[in-house]
Amino acid sequence: MFLFFTTDNNHLRGTIPTELGELTGLKHLLLKSNELTGSVPTEFGRFTNLDVLLLEQNYVIGTTDLVCPNKPTYLVTDCNFACSCCINTTFQKLWFA
């Protein structure tokens, strides 16, 4: 079982693979600082143990509400996201107590 998946600063291009949603046991998913586009896959709603999700410094748009019910400890996105559980700042950061 994968617990950590990171591709930080790898200049990846294209959309976020929907297959990542099959890694339901992930604790940390770090996709920041790439050239990813599109929206957050609906398959991300399958994450049940996700503690950290980093999506900032990409070109991804949309919402992260799919992962919000699972209460990640640390969620960072760019401000081009709609997220009912995020704070609107330059970067949206959310810590759950």
PDB file of C-alpha atoms in Angstrom:
ATOM      1  CA  MET A   1       0.000   0.000   0.000  1.00  0.00           C
ATOM      2  CA  PHE A   2       1.273   3.464  -0.914  1.00  0.00           C
ATOM      3  CA  LEU A   3       1.210   5.999   1.907  1.00  0.00           C
ATOM      4  CA  PHE A   4       3.135   8.844   0.247  1.00  0.00           C
ATOM      5  CA  PHE A   5       3.103   9.965  -3.381  1.00  0.00           C
ATOM      6  CA  THR A   6       5.139  12.982  -4.377  1.00  0.00           C
ATOM      7  CA  THR A   7       5.976  14.571  -7.711  1.00  0.00           C
ATOM      8  CA  ASP A   8       6.998  18.025  -6.474  1.00  0.00           C
ATOM      9  CA  ASN A   9       8.996  20.150  -8.922  1.00  0.00           C
ATOM     10  CA  ASN A  10       9.127  17.591 -11.716  1.00  0.00           C
ATOM     11  CA  HIS A  11       7.701  19.784 -14.513  1.00  0.00           C
ATOM     12  CA  LEU A  12       4.913  17.270 -15.144  1.00  0.00           C
ATOM     13  CA  ARG A  13       2.404  18.369 -17.788  1.00  0.00           C
ATOM     14  CA  GLY A  14      -1.157  17.390 -18.515  1.00  0.00           C
ATOM     15  CA  THR A  15      -4.091  16.525 -16.313  1.00  0.00           C
ATOM     16  CA  ILE A  16      -3.924  14.814 -12.942  1.00  0.00           C
ATOM     17  CA  PRO A  17      -4.267  11.079 -13.610  1.00  0.00           C
ATOM     18  CA  THR A  18      -7.609   9.722 -12.390  1.00  0.00           C
ATOM     19  CA  GLU A  19      -5.798   6.511 -11.451  1.00  0.00           C
ATOM     20  CA  LEU A  20      -4.322   8.279  -8.422  1.00  0.00           C
ATOM     21  CA  GLY A  21      -7.787   7.963  -6.884  1.00  0.00           C
ATOM     22  CA  GLU A  22      -7.251   4.209  -6.741  1.00  0.00           C
ATOM     23  CA  LEU A  23      -4.537   4.740  -4.115  1.00  0.00           C
ATOM     24  CA  THR A  24      -7.197   5.075  -1.436  1.00  0.00           C
ATOM     25  CA  GLY A  25      -4.789   4.545   1.464  1.00  0.00           C
ATOM     26  CA  LEU A  26      -2.627   7.560   0.624  1.00  0.00           C
ATOM     27  CA  LYS A  27      -1.681   9.768   3.566  1.00  0.00           C
ATOM     28  CA  HIS A  28       0.249  12.420   1.591  1.00  0.00           C
ATOM     29  CA  LEU A  29      -0.313  13.442  -2.028  1.00  0.00           C
ATOM     30  CA  LEU A  30       2.152  16.123  -3.103  1.00  0.00           C
ATOM     31  CA  LEU A  31       1.673  17.421  -6.642  1.00  0.00           C
ATOM     32  CA  LYS A  32       2.880  21.003  -6.196  1.00  0.00           C
ATOM     33  CA  SER A  33       5.140  22.983  -8.512  1.00  0.00           C
ATOM     34  CA  ASN A  34       4.442  21.216 -11.788  1.00  0.00           C
ATOM     35  CA  GLU A  35       2.534  22.212 -14.924  1.00  0.00           C
ATOM     36  CA  LEU A  36      -0.624  20.199 -14.266  1.00  0.00           C
ATOM     37  CA  THR A  37      -3.874  21.390 -15.861  1.00  0.00           C
ATOM     38  CA  GLY A  38      -7.563  20.560 -15.755  1.00  0.00           C
ATOM     39  CA  SER A  39      -9.518  19.875 -12.602  1.00  0.00           C
ATOM     40  CA  VAL A  40      -9.199  17.673  -9.536  1.00  0.00           C
ATOM     41  CA  PRO A  41     -10.390  14.180 -10.523  1.00  0.00           C
ATOM     42  CA  THR A  42     -13.648  13.041  -8.950  1.00  0.00           C
ATOM     43  CA  GLU A  43     -11.771   9.880  -7.991  1.00  0.00           C
ATOM     44  CA  PHE A  44     -10.043  11.910  -5.261  1.00  0.00           C
ATOM     45  CA  GLY A  45     -13.262  11.480  -3.303  1.00  0.00           C
ATOM     46  CA  ARG A  46     -12.108   7.913  -2.610  1.00  0.00           C
ATOM     47  CA  PHE A  47      -9.283   9.057  -0.332  1.00  0.00           C
ATOM     48  CA  THR A  48     -10.183   8.120   3.210  1.00  0.00           C
ATOM     49  CA  ASN A  49      -6.828   8.585   4.990  1.00  0.00           C
ATOM     50  CA  LEU A  50      -5.461  11.660   3.241  1.00  0.00           C
ATOM     51  CA  ASP A  51      -3.662  13.999   5.658  1.00  0.00           C
ATOM     52  CA  VAL A  52      -1.776  16.250   3.231  1.00  0.00           C
ATOM     53  CA  LEU A  53      -2.778  17.424  -0.245  1.00  0.00           C
ATOM     54  CA  LEU A  54      -0.552  19.971  -2.014  1.00  0.00           C
ATOM     55  CA  LEU A  55      -1.760  21.234  -5.388  1.00  0.00           C
ATOM     56  CA  GLU A  56      -0.331  24.750  -5.486  1.00  0.00           C
ATOM     57  CA  GLN A  57       1.815  26.178  -8.285  1.00  0.00           C
ATOM     58  CA  ASN A  58       0.012  24.317 -11.055  1.00  0.00           C
ATOM     59  CA  TYR A  59      -2.710  25.322 -13.517  1.00  0.00           C
ATOM     60  CA  VAL A  60      -5.412  23.169 -11.975  1.00  0.00           C
ATOM     61  CA  ILE A  61      -8.849  24.747 -11.538  1.00  0.00           C
ATOM     62  CA  GLY A  62     -12.100  23.681  -9.968  1.00  0.00           C
ATOM     63  CA  THR A  63     -12.866  22.477  -6.492  1.00  0.00           C
ATOM     64  CA  THR A  64     -11.304  20.358  -3.788  1.00  0.00           C
ATOM     65  CA  ASP A  65     -14.638  19.783  -2.046  1.00  0.00           C
ATOM     66  CA  LEU A  66     -14.322  16.082  -2.863  1.00  0.00           C
ATOM     67  CA  VAL A  67     -11.499  15.690  -0.360  1.00  0.00           C
ATOM     68  CA  CYS A  68     -12.859  18.120   2.236  1.00  0.00           C
ATOM     69  CA  PRO A  69     -15.306  15.658   3.866  1.00  0.00           C
ATOM     70  CA  ASN A  70     -12.312  13.427   4.630  1.00  0.00           C
ATOM     71  CA  LYS A  71     -10.730  16.308   6.578  1.00  0.00           C
ATOM     72  CA  PRO A  72      -7.128  16.422   5.371  1.00  0.00           C
ATOM     73  CA  THR A  73      -4.857  17.949   7.985  1.00  0.00           C
ATOM     74  CA  TYR A  74      -3.097  20.207   5.494  1.00  0.00           C
ATOM     75  CA  LEU A  75      -4.540  21.318   2.149  1.00  0.00           C
ATOM     76  CA  VAL A  76      -2.851  23.907  -0.060  1.00  0.00           C
ATOM     77  CA  THR A  77      -4.159  25.064  -3.440  1.00  0.00           C
ATOM     78  CA  ASP A  78      -3.799  28.141  -5.584  1.00  0.00           C
ATOM     79  CA  CYS A  79      -6.500  30.773  -5.247  1.00  0.00           C
ATOM     80  CA  ASN A  80      -8.184  29.700  -8.508  1.00  0.00           C
ATOM     81  CA  PHE A  81     -10.039  26.995  -6.558  1.00  0.00           C
ATOM     82  CA  ALA A  82     -13.520  26.925  -5.161  1.00  0.00           C
ATOM     83  CA  CYS A  83     -13.441  25.124  -1.866  1.00  0.00           C
ATOM     84  CA  SER A  84     -16.070  25.347   0.848  1.00  0.00           C
ATOM     85  CA  CYS A  85     -13.540  24.286   3.488  1.00  0.00           C
ATOM     86  CA  CYS A  86     -10.702  26.586   2.392  1.00  0.00           C
ATOM     87  CA  ILE A  87      -9.709  30.114   3.296  1.00  0.00           C
ATOM     88  CA  ASN A  88      -9.474  32.610   0.417  1.00  0.00           C
ATOM     89  CA  THR A  89      -5.915  33.917   0.460  1.00  0.00           C
ATOM     90  CA  THR A  90      -3.129  34.014  -2.093  1.00  0.00           C
ATOM     91  CA  PHE A  91      -2.686  30.349  -1.338  1.00  0.00           C
ATOM     92  CA  GLN A  92      -5.554  28.526   0.259  1.00  0.00           C
ATOM     93  CA  LYS A  93      -4.330  26.740   3.321  1.00  0.00           C
ATOM     94  CA  LEU A  94      -6.443  24.703   5.624  1.00  0.00           C
ATOM     95  CA  TRP A  95      -5.587  23.057   8.871  1.00  0.00           C
ATOM     96  CA  PHE A  96      -8.157  20.947  10.644  1.00  0.00           C
ATOM     97  CA  ALA A  97      -7.890  20.637  14.409  1.00  0.00           C
TER      98      ALA A  97
END
